[in-house]
Amino acid sequence: MHERSAKLLRGLAILAFATLSIAVAAYAFAYLYREHSPHNRFAAQFAVSGLDVPAHFFGAGLALLLTPLQLSATVRRLAPRLHRLGGWLAASGILVAALAALSMSRHTQGGAASGVPLAALALVWLFCMGRGIHRIVIGDVAGHRRWMCRTAALTFAAVTLRLILGAGIALHLPPLSVYVFATWACWPLNLAACELLLRQRGARLHPSAIAVAPHS
């Protein structure tokens, strides 16, 4: 019974992850074509930013849309070519989105208080993706999967940020304060959750690690 419940929870978590990723990716694409109120401070800030905004939204949206596909063990096993193609497309989206984010971080709503964590996210995002590509090039499949899981967690920061913003709106908190908090919290929380899952998976795959851990 416990095993069945665990499988059900895992399935629901995967479904929620995929649904939220696709929804926010669709929002990113749609944002480029929406009309925005001149009283919307965030939209006004984006409007004067330049081409880095559409580049970021498109690249990040593409990467987020492909993330559930890339994490699917079924796709890796049954359609490895599709996995590789999706991987290169996602990597291209991340490269474009991260470089655009570095440009956007210079003039975000909230100034340096929000720009610094967003720039840090872009750099860590590029680093993790680069490490993942390097590991697969040298034939380290397990290392590649670990680093790409971290990359996926950082990609999912777009979702976490919007969940925090939504919670702030529901609680009637000051929008700018919530936004600054979200920029600092969204990606470290995701990375921490990813590391926890990777350690749990490693312990299940290598039970002896539990016994030697206190002596390491």
JSON list of C-alpha atoms in Angstrom, two decimals:
[
{"chain": "A", "resi": 1, "resn": "MET", "atom": "CA", "xyz": [0.00, 0.00, 0.00]},
{"chain": "A", "resi": 2, "resn": "HIS", "atom": "CA", "xyz": [2.82, 2.38, 0.91]},
{"chain": "A", "resi": 3, "resn": "GLU", "atom": "CA", "xyz": [4.59, 1.68, -2.39]},
{"chain": "A", "resi": 4, "resn": "ARG", "atom": "CA", "xyz": [1.39, 2.28, -4.34]},
{"chain": "A", "resi": 5, "resn": "SER", "atom": "CA", "xyz": [0.83, 5.61, -2.56]},
{"chain": "A", "resi": 6, "resn": "ALA", "atom": "CA", "xyz": [4.42, 6.63, -3.28]},
{"chain": "A", "resi": 7, "resn": "LYS", "atom": "CA", "xyz": [4.00, 5.83, -6.97]},
{"chain": "A", "resi": 8, "resn": "LEU", "atom": "CA", "xyz": [0.73, 7.79, -7.07]},
{"chain": "A", "resi": 9, "resn": "LEU", "atom": "CA", "xyz": [2.33, 10.83, -5.44]},
{"chain": "A", "resi": 10, "resn": "ARG", "atom": "CA", "xyz": [5.29, 10.62, -7.79]},
{"chain": "A", "resi": 11, "resn": "GLY", "atom": "CA", "xyz": [2.96, 10.45, -10.79]},
{"chain": "A", "resi": 12, "resn": "LEU", "atom": "CA", "xyz": [0.97, 13.44, -9.58]},
{"chain": "A", "resi": 13, "resn": "ALA", "atom": "CA", "xyz": [4.18, 15.41, -8.99]},
{"chain": "A", "resi": 14, "resn": "ILE", "atom": "CA", "xyz": [5.39, 14.63, -12.51]},
{"chain": "A", "resi": 15, "resn": "LEU", "atom": "CA", "xyz": [2.01, 15.64, -13.94]},
{"chain": "A", "resi": 16, "resn": "ALA", "atom": "CA", "xyz": [2.02, 18.91, -11.98]},
{"chain": "A", "resi": 17, "resn": "PHE", "atom": "CA", "xyz": [5.61, 19.62, -13.08]},
{"chain": "A", "resi": 18, "resn": "ALA", "atom": "CA", "xyz": [4.77, 19.03, -16.75]},
{"chain": "A", "resi": 19, "resn": "THR", "atom": "CA", "xyz": [1.48, 20.97, -16.61]},
{"chain": "A", "resi": 20, "resn": "LEU", "atom": "CA", "xyz": [3.04, 24.01, -14.93]},
{"chain": "A", "resi": 21, "resn": "SER", "atom": "CA", "xyz": [6.03, 23.96, -17.29]},
{"chain": "A", "resi": 22, "resn": "ILE", "atom": "CA", "xyz": [3.81, 23.91, -20.38]},
{"chain": "A", "resi": 23, "resn": "ALA", "atom": "CA", "xyz": [1.45, 26.55, -18.95]},
{"chain": "A", "resi": 24, "resn": "VAL", "atom": "CA", "xyz": [4.24, 29.02, -18.13]},
{"chain": "A", "resi": 25, "resn": "ALA", "atom": "CA", "xyz": [5.95, 28.34, -21.46]},
{"chain": "A", "resi": 26, "resn": "ALA", "atom": "CA", "xyz": [2.66, 29.14, -23.23]},
{"chain": "A", "resi": 27, "resn": "TYR", "atom": "CA", "xyz": [2.38, 32.31, -21.11]},
{"chain": "A", "resi": 28, "resn": "ALA", "atom": "CA", "xyz": [5.91, 33.32, -22.17]},
{"chain": "A", "resi": 29, "resn": "PHE", "atom": "CA", "xyz": [5.08, 32.92, -25.85]},
{"chain": "A", "resi": 30, "resn": "ALA", "atom": "CA", "xyz": [1.70, 34.67, -25.50]},
{"chain": "A", "resi": 31, "resn": "TYR", "atom": "CA", "xyz": [3.25, 37.56, -23.54]},
{"chain": "A", "resi": 32, "resn": "LEU", "atom": "CA", "xyz": [5.10, 38.68, -26.66]},
{"chain": "A", "resi": 33, "resn": "TYR", "atom": "CA", "xyz": [1.80, 39.30, -28.46]},
{"chain": "A", "resi": 34, "resn": "ARG", "atom": "CA", "xyz": [-0.36, 40.67, -25.66]},
{"chain": "A", "resi": 35, "resn": "GLU", "atom": "CA", "xyz": [-1.37, 44.29, -25.26]},
{"chain": "A", "resi": 36, "resn": "HIS", "atom": "CA", "xyz": [-0.34, 45.68, -21.89]},
{"chain": "A", "resi": 37, "resn": "SER", "atom": "CA", "xyz": [-1.74, 48.50, -19.84]},
{"chain": "A", "resi": 38, "resn": "PRO", "atom": "CA", "xyz": [0.53, 51.59, -19.69]},
{"chain": "A", "resi": 39, "resn": "HIS", "atom": "CA", "xyz": [-0.05, 51.54, -15.93]},
{"chain": "A", "resi": 40, "resn": "ASN", "atom": "CA", "xyz": [1.57, 48.11, -15.59]},
{"chain": "A", "resi": 41, "resn": "ARG", "atom": "CA", "xyz": [5.03, 48.96, -14.19]},
{"chain": "A", "resi": 42, "resn": "PHE", "atom": "CA", "xyz": [6.55, 45.62, -15.10]},
{"chain": "A", "resi": 43, "resn": "ALA", "atom": "CA", "xyz": [5.30, 45.76, -18.69]},
{"chain": "A", "resi": 44, "resn": "ALA", "atom": "CA", "xyz": [6.49, 49.37, -19.01]},
{"chain": "A", "resi": 45, "resn": "GLN", "atom": "CA", "xyz": [9.95, 48.38, -17.79]},
{"chain": "A", "resi": 46, "resn": "PHE", "atom": "CA", "xyz": [10.05, 45.53, -20.31]},
{"chain": "A", "resi": 47, "resn": "ALA", "atom": "CA", "xyz": [8.93, 47.85, -23.11]},
{"chain": "A", "resi": 48, "resn": "VAL", "atom": "CA", "xyz": [11.99, 50.08, -22.76]},
{"chain": "A", "resi": 49, "resn": "SER", "atom": "CA", "xyz": [14.41, 47.20, -22.31]},
{"chain": "A", "resi": 50, "resn": "GLY", "atom": "CA", "xyz": [14.75, 46.28, -25.99]},
{"chain": "A", "resi": 51, "resn": "LEU", "atom": "CA", "xyz": [15.18, 43.00, -27.81]},
{"chain": "A", "resi": 52, "resn": "ASP", "atom": "CA", "xyz": [16.52, 41.20, -24.75]},
{"chain": "A", "resi": 53, "resn": "VAL", "atom": "CA", "xyz": [12.95, 40.78, -23.41]},
{"chain": "A", "resi": 54, "resn": "PRO", "atom": "CA", "xyz": [11.49, 38.87, -26.40]},
{"chain": "A", "resi": 55, "resn": "ALA", "atom": "CA", "xyz": [14.75, 36.91, -26.68]},
{"chain": "A", "resi": 56, "resn": "HIS", "atom": "CA", "xyz": [14.53, 35.89, -23.02]},
{"chain": "A", "resi": 57, "resn": "PHE", "atom": "CA", "xyz": [10.85, 35.01, -23.12]},
{"chain": "A", "resi": 58, "resn": "PHE", "atom": "CA", "xyz": [11.20, 32.97, -26.30]},
{"chain": "A", "resi": 59, "resn": "GLY", "atom": "CA", "xyz": [14.39, 31.15, -25.26]},
{"chain": "A", "resi": 60, "resn": "ALA", "atom": "CA", "xyz": [13.21, 30.41, -21.74]},
{"chain": "A", "resi": 61, "resn": "GLY", "atom": "CA", "xyz": [9.77, 29.41, -23.00]},
{"chain": "A", "resi": 62, "resn": "LEU", "atom": "CA", "xyz": [11.30, 26.95, -25.45]},
{"chain": "A", "resi": 63, "resn": "ALA", "atom": "CA", "xyz": [13.57, 25.44, -22.78]},
{"chain": "A", "resi": 64, "resn": "LEU", "atom": "CA", "xyz": [10.70, 25.17, -20.29]},
{"chain": "A", "resi": 65, "resn": "LEU", "atom": "CA", "xyz": [8.41, 23.58, -22.87]},
{"chain": "A", "resi": 66, "resn": "LEU", "atom": "CA", "xyz": [11.02, 20.92, -23.64]},
{"chain": "A", "resi": 67, "resn": "THR", "atom": "CA", "xyz": [12.06, 20.22, -20.03]},
{"chain": "A", "resi": 68, "resn": "PRO", "atom": "CA", "xyz": [9.39, 17.56, -19.23]},
{"chain": "A", "resi": 69, "resn": "LEU", "atom": "CA", "xyz": [10.29, 15.77, -22.46]},
{"chain": "A", "resi": 70, "resn": "GLN", "atom": "CA", "xyz": [14.00, 15.85, -21.65]},
{"chain": "A", "resi": 71, "resn": "LEU", "atom": "CA", "xyz": [13.48, 14.46, -18.15]},
{"chain": "A", "resi": 72, "resn": "SER", "atom": "CA", "xyz": [11.33, 11.57, -19.38]},
{"chain": "A", "resi": 73, "resn": "ALA", "atom": "CA", "xyz": [13.08, 8.22, -18.96]},
{"chain": "A", "resi": 74, "resn": "THR", "atom": "CA", "xyz": [10.63, 6.73, -21.47]},
{"chain": "A", "resi": 75, "resn": "VAL", "atom": "CA", "xyz": [11.70, 9.18, -24.17]},
{"chain": "A", "resi": 76, "resn": "ARG", "atom": "CA", "xyz": [15.38, 8.58, -23.41]},
{"chain": "A", "resi": 77, "resn": "ARG", "atom": "CA", "xyz": [14.87, 4.83, -23.71]},
{"chain": "A", "resi": 78, "resn": "LEU", "atom": "CA", "xyz": [12.50, 4.62, -26.69]},
{"chain": "A", "resi": 79, "resn": "ALA", "atom": "CA", "xyz": [13.46, 7.72, -28.69]},
{"chain": "A", "resi": 80, "resn": "PRO", "atom": "CA", "xyz": [17.10, 8.64, -27.99]},
{"chain": "A", "resi": 81, "resn": "ARG", "atom": "CA", "xyz": [17.33, 10.74, -31.16]},
{"chain": "A", "resi": 82, "resn": "LEU", "atom": "CA", "xyz": [14.34, 12.79, -30.06]},
{"chain": "A", "resi": 83, "resn": "HIS", "atom": "CA", "xyz": [16.01, 13.23, -26.66]},
{"chain": "A", "resi": 84, "resn": "ARG", "atom": "CA", "xyz": [19.22, 14.48, -28.29]},
{"chain": "A", "resi": 85, "resn": "LEU", "atom": "CA", "xyz": [17.36, 16.84, -30.62]},
{"chain": "A", "resi": 86, "resn": "GLY", "atom": "CA", "xyz": [15.28, 18.19, -27.74]},
{"chain": "A", "resi": 87, "resn": "GLY", "atom": "CA", "xyz": [18.44, 18.59, -25.69]},
{"chain": "A", "resi": 88, "resn": "TRP", "atom": "CA", "xyz": [20.18, 20.74, -28.28]},
{"chain": "A", "resi": 89, "resn": "LEU", "atom": "CA", "xyz": [17.05, 22.82, -28.83]},
{"chain": "A", "resi": 90, "resn": "ALA", "atom": "CA", "xyz": [16.64, 23.34, -25.08]},
{"chain": "A", "resi": 91, "resn": "ALA", "atom": "CA", "xyz": [20.34, 24.21, -24.72]},
{"chain": "A", "resi": 92, "resn": "SER", "atom": "CA", "xyz": [20.01, 26.79, -27.51]},
{"chain": "A", "resi": 93, "resn": "GLY", "atom": "CA", "xyz": [16.98, 28.29, -25.78]},
{"chain": "A", "resi": 94, "resn": "ILE", "atom": "CA", "xyz": [18.83, 28.46, -22.46]},
{"chain": "A", "resi": 95, "resn": "LEU", "atom": "CA", "xyz": [21.85, 30.13, -24.08]},
{"chain": "A", "resi": 96, "resn": "VAL", "atom": "CA", "xyz": [19.68, 32.82, -25.66]},
{"chain": "A", "resi": 97, "resn": "ALA", "atom": "CA", "xyz": [17.52, 33.29, -22.56]},
{"chain": "A", "resi": 98, "resn": "ALA", "atom": "CA", "xyz": [20.44, 33.47, -20.12]},
{"chain": "A", "resi": 99, "resn": "LEU", "atom": "CA", "xyz": [22.40, 35.99, -22.18]},
{"chain": "A", "resi": 100, "resn": "ALA", "atom": "CA", "xyz": [19.23, 38.08, -22.57]},
{"chain": "A", "resi": 101, "resn": "ALA", "atom": "CA", "xyz": [18.62, 37.81, -18.81]},
{"chain": "A", "resi": 102, "resn": "LEU", "atom": "CA", "xyz": [22.08, 39.21, -18.12]},
{"chain": "A", "resi": 103, "resn": "SER", "atom": "CA", "xyz": [21.15, 42.22, -20.24]},
{"chain": "A", "resi": 104, "resn": "MET", "atom": "CA", "xyz": [17.74, 42.57, -18.60]},
{"chain": "A", "resi": 105, "resn": "SER", "atom": "CA", "xyz": [19.23, 42.36, -15.10]},
{"chain": "A", "resi": 106, "resn": "ARG", "atom": "CA", "xyz": [20.76, 45.83, -15.57]},
{"chain": "A", "resi": 107, "resn": "HIS", "atom": "CA", "xyz": [17.37, 47.52, -15.62]},
{"chain": "A", "resi": 108, "resn": "THR", "atom": "CA", "xyz": [14.84, 45.30, -13.87]},
{"chain": "A", "resi": 109, "resn": "GLN", "atom": "CA", "xyz": [11.96, 46.53, -11.75]},
{"chain": "A", "resi": 110, "resn": "GLY", "atom": "CA", "xyz": [13.46, 46.93, -8.29]},
{"chain": "A", "resi": 111, "resn": "GLY", "atom": "CA", "xyz": [16.96, 47.82, -9.48]},
{"chain": "A", "resi": 112, "resn": "ALA", "atom": "CA", "xyz": [19.95, 45.92, -8.18]},
{"chain": "A", "resi": 113, "resn": "ALA", "atom": "CA", "xyz": [17.82, 44.24, -5.48]},
{"chain": "A", "resi": 114, "resn": "SER", "atom": "CA", "xyz": [16.21, 42.10, -8.19]},
{"chain": "A", "resi": 115, "resn": "GLY", "atom": "CA", "xyz": [18.85, 42.44, -10.90]},
{"chain": "A", "resi": 116, "resn": "VAL", "atom": "CA", "xyz": [21.64, 40.78, -8.91]},
{"chain": "A", "resi": 117, "resn": "PRO", "atom": "CA", "xyz": [19.80, 37.49, -8.19]},
{"chain": "A", "resi": 118, "resn": "LEU", "atom": "CA", "xyz": [18.50, 37.32, -11.77]},
{"chain": "A", "resi": 119, "resn": "ALA", "atom": "CA", "xyz": [22.02, 37.80, -13.15]},
{"chain": "A", "resi": 120, "resn": "ALA", "atom": "CA", "xyz": [23.29, 35.13, -10.73]},
{"chain": "A", "resi": 121, "resn": "LEU", "atom": "CA", "xyz": [20.55, 32.78, -11.92]},
{"chain": "A", "resi": 122, "resn": "ALA", "atom": "CA", "xyz": [21.57, 33.33, -15.56]},
{"chain": "A", "resi": 123, "resn": "LEU", "atom": "CA", "xyz": [25.23, 32.56, -14.78]},
{"chain": "A", "resi": 124, "resn": "VAL", "atom": "CA", "xyz": [24.48, 29.44, -12.71]},
{"chain": "A", "resi": 125, "resn": "TRP", "atom": "CA", "xyz": [22.03, 28.32, -15.42]},
{"chain": "A", "resi": 126, "resn": "LEU", "atom": "CA", "xyz": [24.73, 28.57, -18.08]},
{"chain": "A", "resi": 127, "resn": "PHE", "atom": "CA", "xyz": [27.26, 26.84, -15.83]},
{"chain": "A", "resi": 128, "resn": "CYS", "atom": "CA", "xyz": [25.03, 23.85, -15.09]},
{"chain": "A", "resi": 129, "resn": "MET", "atom": "CA", "xyz": [24.06, 23.48, -18.73]},
{"chain": "A", "resi": 130, "resn": "GLY", "atom": "CA", "xyz": [27.71, 23.65, -19.79]},
{"chain": "A", "resi": 131, "resn": "ARG", "atom": "CA", "xyz": [28.67, 21.02, -17.24]},
{"chain": "A", "resi": 132, "resn": "GLY", "atom": "CA", "xyz": [25.86, 18.77, -18.44]},
{"chain": "A", "resi": 133, "resn": "ILE", "atom": "CA", "xyz": [26.96, 19.04, -22.05]},
{"chain": "A", "resi": 134, "resn": "HIS", "atom": "CA", "xyz": [30.58, 18.42, -21.09]},
{"chain": "A", "resi": 135, "resn": "ARG", "atom": "CA", "xyz": [29.70, 15.27, -19.12]},
{"chain": "A", "resi": 136, "resn": "ILE", "atom": "CA", "xyz": [27.81, 13.69, -22.03]},
{"chain": "A", "resi": 137, "resn": "VAL", "atom": "CA", "xyz": [30.57, 14.62, -24.51]},
{"chain": "A", "resi": 138, "resn": "ILE", "atom": "CA", "xyz": [33.11, 12.67, -22.43]},
{"chain": "A", "resi": 139, "resn": "GLY", "atom": "CA", "xyz": [30.69, 9.75, -22.02]},
{"chain": "A", "resi": 140, "resn": "ASP", "atom": "CA", "xyz": [29.65, 10.29, -18.39]},
{"chain": "A", "resi": 141, "resn": "VAL", "atom": "CA", "xyz": [25.90, 9.59, -18.74]},
{"chain": "A", "resi": 142, "resn": "ALA", "atom": "CA", "xyz": [25.19, 9.60, -14.99]},
{"chain": "A", "resi": 143, "resn": "GLY", "atom": "CA", "xyz": [27.00, 12.90, -14.52]},
{"chain": "A", "resi": 144, "resn": "HIS", "atom": "CA", "xyz": [25.18, 14.35, -17.52]},
{"chain": "A", "resi": 145, "resn": "ARG", "atom": "CA", "xyz": [21.81, 13.45, -16.02]},
{"chain": "A", "resi": 146, "resn": "ARG", "atom": "CA", "xyz": [22.69, 14.99, -12.65]},
{"chain": "A", "resi": 147, "resn": "TRP", "atom": "CA", "xyz": [23.79, 18.28, -14.19]},
{"chain": "A", "resi": 148, "resn": "MET", "atom": "CA", "xyz": [20.84, 18.42, -16.56]},
{"chain": "A", "resi": 149, "resn": "CYS", "atom": "CA", "xyz": [18.49, 17.82, -13.61]},
{"chain": "A", "resi": 150, "resn": "ARG", "atom": "CA", "xyz": [20.04, 20.91, -12.00]},
{"chain": "A", "resi": 151, "resn": "THR", "atom": "CA", "xyz": [19.61, 22.78, -15.27]},
{"chain": "A", "resi": 152, "resn": "ALA", "atom": "CA", "xyz": [15.95, 21.73, -15.38]},
{"chain": "A", "resi": 153, "resn": "ALA", "atom": "CA", "xyz": [15.48, 22.94, -11.79]},
{"chain": "A", "resi": 154, "resn": "LEU", "atom": "CA", "xyz": [16.86, 26.34, -12.79]},
{"chain": "A", "resi": 155, "resn": "THR", "atom": "CA", "xyz": [14.65, 26.42, -15.88]},
{"chain": "A", "resi": 156, "resn": "PHE", "atom": "CA", "xyz": [11.67, 25.70, -13.63]},
{"chain": "A", "resi": 157, "resn": "ALA", "atom": "CA", "xyz": [12.55, 28.83, -11.63]},
{"chain": "A", "resi": 158, "resn": "ALA", "atom": "CA", "xyz": [10.27, 30.68, -14.07]},
{"chain": "A", "resi": 159, "resn": "VAL", "atom": "CA", "xyz": [7.38, 28.68, -12.64]},
{"chain": "A", "resi": 160, "resn": "THR", "atom": "CA", "xyz": [8.44, 29.06, -9.01]},
{"chain": "A", "resi": 161, "resn": "LEU", "atom": "CA", "xyz": [8.82, 32.81, -9.43]},
{"chain": "A", "resi": 162, "resn": "ARG", "atom": "CA", "xyz": [5.26, 33.10, -10.73]},
{"chain": "A", "resi": 163, "resn": "LEU", "atom": "CA", "xyz": [3.90, 30.88, -7.97]},
{"chain": "A", "resi": 164, "resn": "ILE", "atom": "CA", "xyz": [5.49, 33.19, -5.40]},
{"chain": "A", "resi": 165, "resn": "LEU", "atom": "CA", "xyz": [4.09, 36.24, -7.19]},
{"chain": "A", "resi": 166, "resn": "GLY", "atom": "CA", "xyz": [0.65, 34.62, -7.24]},
{"chain": "A", "resi": 167, "resn": "ALA", "atom": "CA", "xyz": [0.85, 33.91, -3.51]},
{"chain": "A", "resi": 168, "resn": "GLY", "atom": "CA", "xyz": [1.84, 37.53, -2.90]},
{"chain": "A", "resi": 169, "resn": "ILE", "atom": "CA", "xyz": [-1.18, 38.77, -4.86]},
{"chain": "A", "resi": 170, "resn": "ALA", "atom": "CA", "xyz": [-3.48, 36.40, -2.96]},
{"chain": "A", "resi": 171, "resn": "LEU", "atom": "CA", "xyz": [-2.11, 37.71, 0.34]},
{"chain": "A", "resi": 172, "resn": "HIS", "atom": "CA", "xyz": [-2.34, 41.35, -0.81]},
{"chain": "A", "resi": 173, "resn": "LEU", "atom": "CA", "xyz": [1.37, 41.96, -0.23]},
{"chain": "A", "resi": 174, "resn": "PRO", "atom": "CA", "xyz": [3.28, 44.85, -1.85]},
{"chain": "A", "resi": 175, "resn": "PRO", "atom": "CA", "xyz": [3.98, 43.70, -5.45]},
{"chain": "A", "resi": 176, "resn": "LEU", "atom": "CA", "xyz": [7.51, 45.07, -5.71]},
{"chain": "A", "resi": 177, "resn": "SER", "atom": "CA", "xyz": [8.60, 43.55, -2.40]},
{"chain": "A", "resi": 178, "resn": "VAL", "atom": "CA", "xyz": [7.16, 40.20, -3.42]},
{"chain": "A", "resi": 179, "resn": "TYR", "atom": "CA", "xyz": [8.92, 40.42, -6.79]},
{"chain": "A", "resi": 180, "resn": "VAL", "atom": "CA", "xyz": [12.30, 41.12, -5.19]},
{"chain": "A", "resi": 181, "resn": "PHE", "atom": "CA", "xyz": [11.81, 38.25, -2.75]},
{"chain": "A", "resi": 182, "resn": "ALA", "atom": "CA", "xyz": [10.78, 35.95, -5.61]},
{"chain": "A", "resi": 183, "resn": "THR", "atom": "CA", "xyz": [13.93, 36.73, -7.60]},
{"chain": "A", "resi": 184, "resn": "TRP", "atom": "CA", "xyz": [16.08, 35.75, -4.62]},
{"chain": "A", "resi": 185, "resn": "ALA", "atom": "CA", "xyz": [14.05, 32.67, -3.65]},
{"chain": "A", "resi": 186, "resn": "CYS", "atom": "CA", "xyz": [12.88, 31.02, -6.87]},
{"chain": "A", "resi": 187, "resn": "TRP", "atom": "CA", "xyz": [16.09, 29.37, -8.05]},
{"chain": "A", "resi": 188, "resn": "PRO", "atom": "CA", "xyz": [17.87, 28.50, -4.76]},
{"chain": "A", "resi": 189, "resn": "LEU", "atom": "CA", "xyz": [14.68, 26.73, -3.60]},
{"chain": "A", "resi": 190, "resn": "ASN", "atom": "CA", "xyz": [14.57, 24.73, -6.82]},
{"chain": "A", "resi": 191, "resn": "LEU", "atom": "CA", "xyz": [18.24, 23.81, -6.63]},
{"chain": "A", "resi": 192, "resn": "ALA", "atom": "CA", "xyz": [17.88, 22.70, -3.02]},
{"chain": "A", "resi": 193, "resn": "ALA", "atom": "CA", "xyz": [14.91, 20.49, -3.91]},
{"chain": "A", "resi": 194, "resn": "CYS", "atom": "CA", "xyz": [16.84, 19.06, -6.86]},
{"chain": "A", "resi": 195, "resn": "GLU", "atom": "CA", "xyz": [19.87, 18.22, -4.72]},
{"chain": "A", "resi": 196, "resn": "LEU", "atom": "CA", "xyz": [17.64, 16.51, -2.17]},
{"chain": "A", "resi": 197, "resn": "LEU", "atom": "CA", "xyz": [16.03, 14.38, -4.89]},
{"chain": "A", "resi": 198, "resn": "LEU", "atom": "CA", "xyz": [19.41, 13.51, -6.40]},
{"chain": "A", "resi": 199, "resn": "ARG", "atom": "CA", "xyz": [20.74, 12.41, -2.99]},
{"chain": "A", "resi": 200, "resn": "GLN", "atom": "CA", "xyz": [17.65, 10.32, -2.29]},
{"chain": "A", "resi": 201, "resn": "ARG", "atom": "CA", "xyz": [17.94, 8.67, -5.70]},
{"chain": "A", "resi": 202, "resn": "GLY", "atom": "CA", "xyz": [21.64, 8.03, -5.14]},
{"chain": "A", "resi": 203, "resn": "ALA", "atom": "CA", "xyz": [20.93, 6.42, -1.77]},
{"chain": "A", "resi": 204, "resn": "ARG", "atom": "CA", "xyz": [18.32, 4.14, -3.33]},
{"chain": "A", "resi": 205, "resn": "LEU", "atom": "CA", "xyz": [20.66, 3.12, -6.14]},
{"chain": "A", "resi": 206, "resn": "HIS", "atom": "CA", "xyz": [23.60, 2.59, -3.78]},
{"chain": "A", "resi": 207, "resn": "PRO", "atom": "CA", "xyz": [22.33, 1.41, -0.36]},
{"chain": "A", "resi": 208, "resn": "SER", "atom": "CA", "xyz": [25.91, 0.97, 0.86]},
{"chain": "A", "resi": 209, "resn": "ALA", "atom": "CA", "xyz": [26.32, 4.74, 0.69]},
{"chain": "A", "resi": 210, "resn": "ILE", "atom": "CA", "xyz": [24.08, 5.03, 3.75]},
{"chain": "A", "resi": 211, "resn": "ALA", "atom": "CA", "xyz": [26.43, 2.87, 5.76]},
{"chain": "A", "resi": 212, "resn": "VAL", "atom": "CA", "xyz": [29.62, 4.64, 4.74]},
{"chain": "A", "resi": 213, "resn": "ALA", "atom": "CA", "xyz": [28.30, 8.19, 4.89]},
{"chain": "A", "resi": 214, "resn": "PRO", "atom": "CA", "xyz": [29.05, 8.72, 8.62]},
{"chain": "A", "resi": 215, "resn": "HIS", "atom": "CA", "xyz": [32.66, 7.68, 8.04]},
{"chain": "A", "resi": 216, "resn": "SER", "atom": "CA", "xyz": [33.30, 9.85, 4.97]}
]
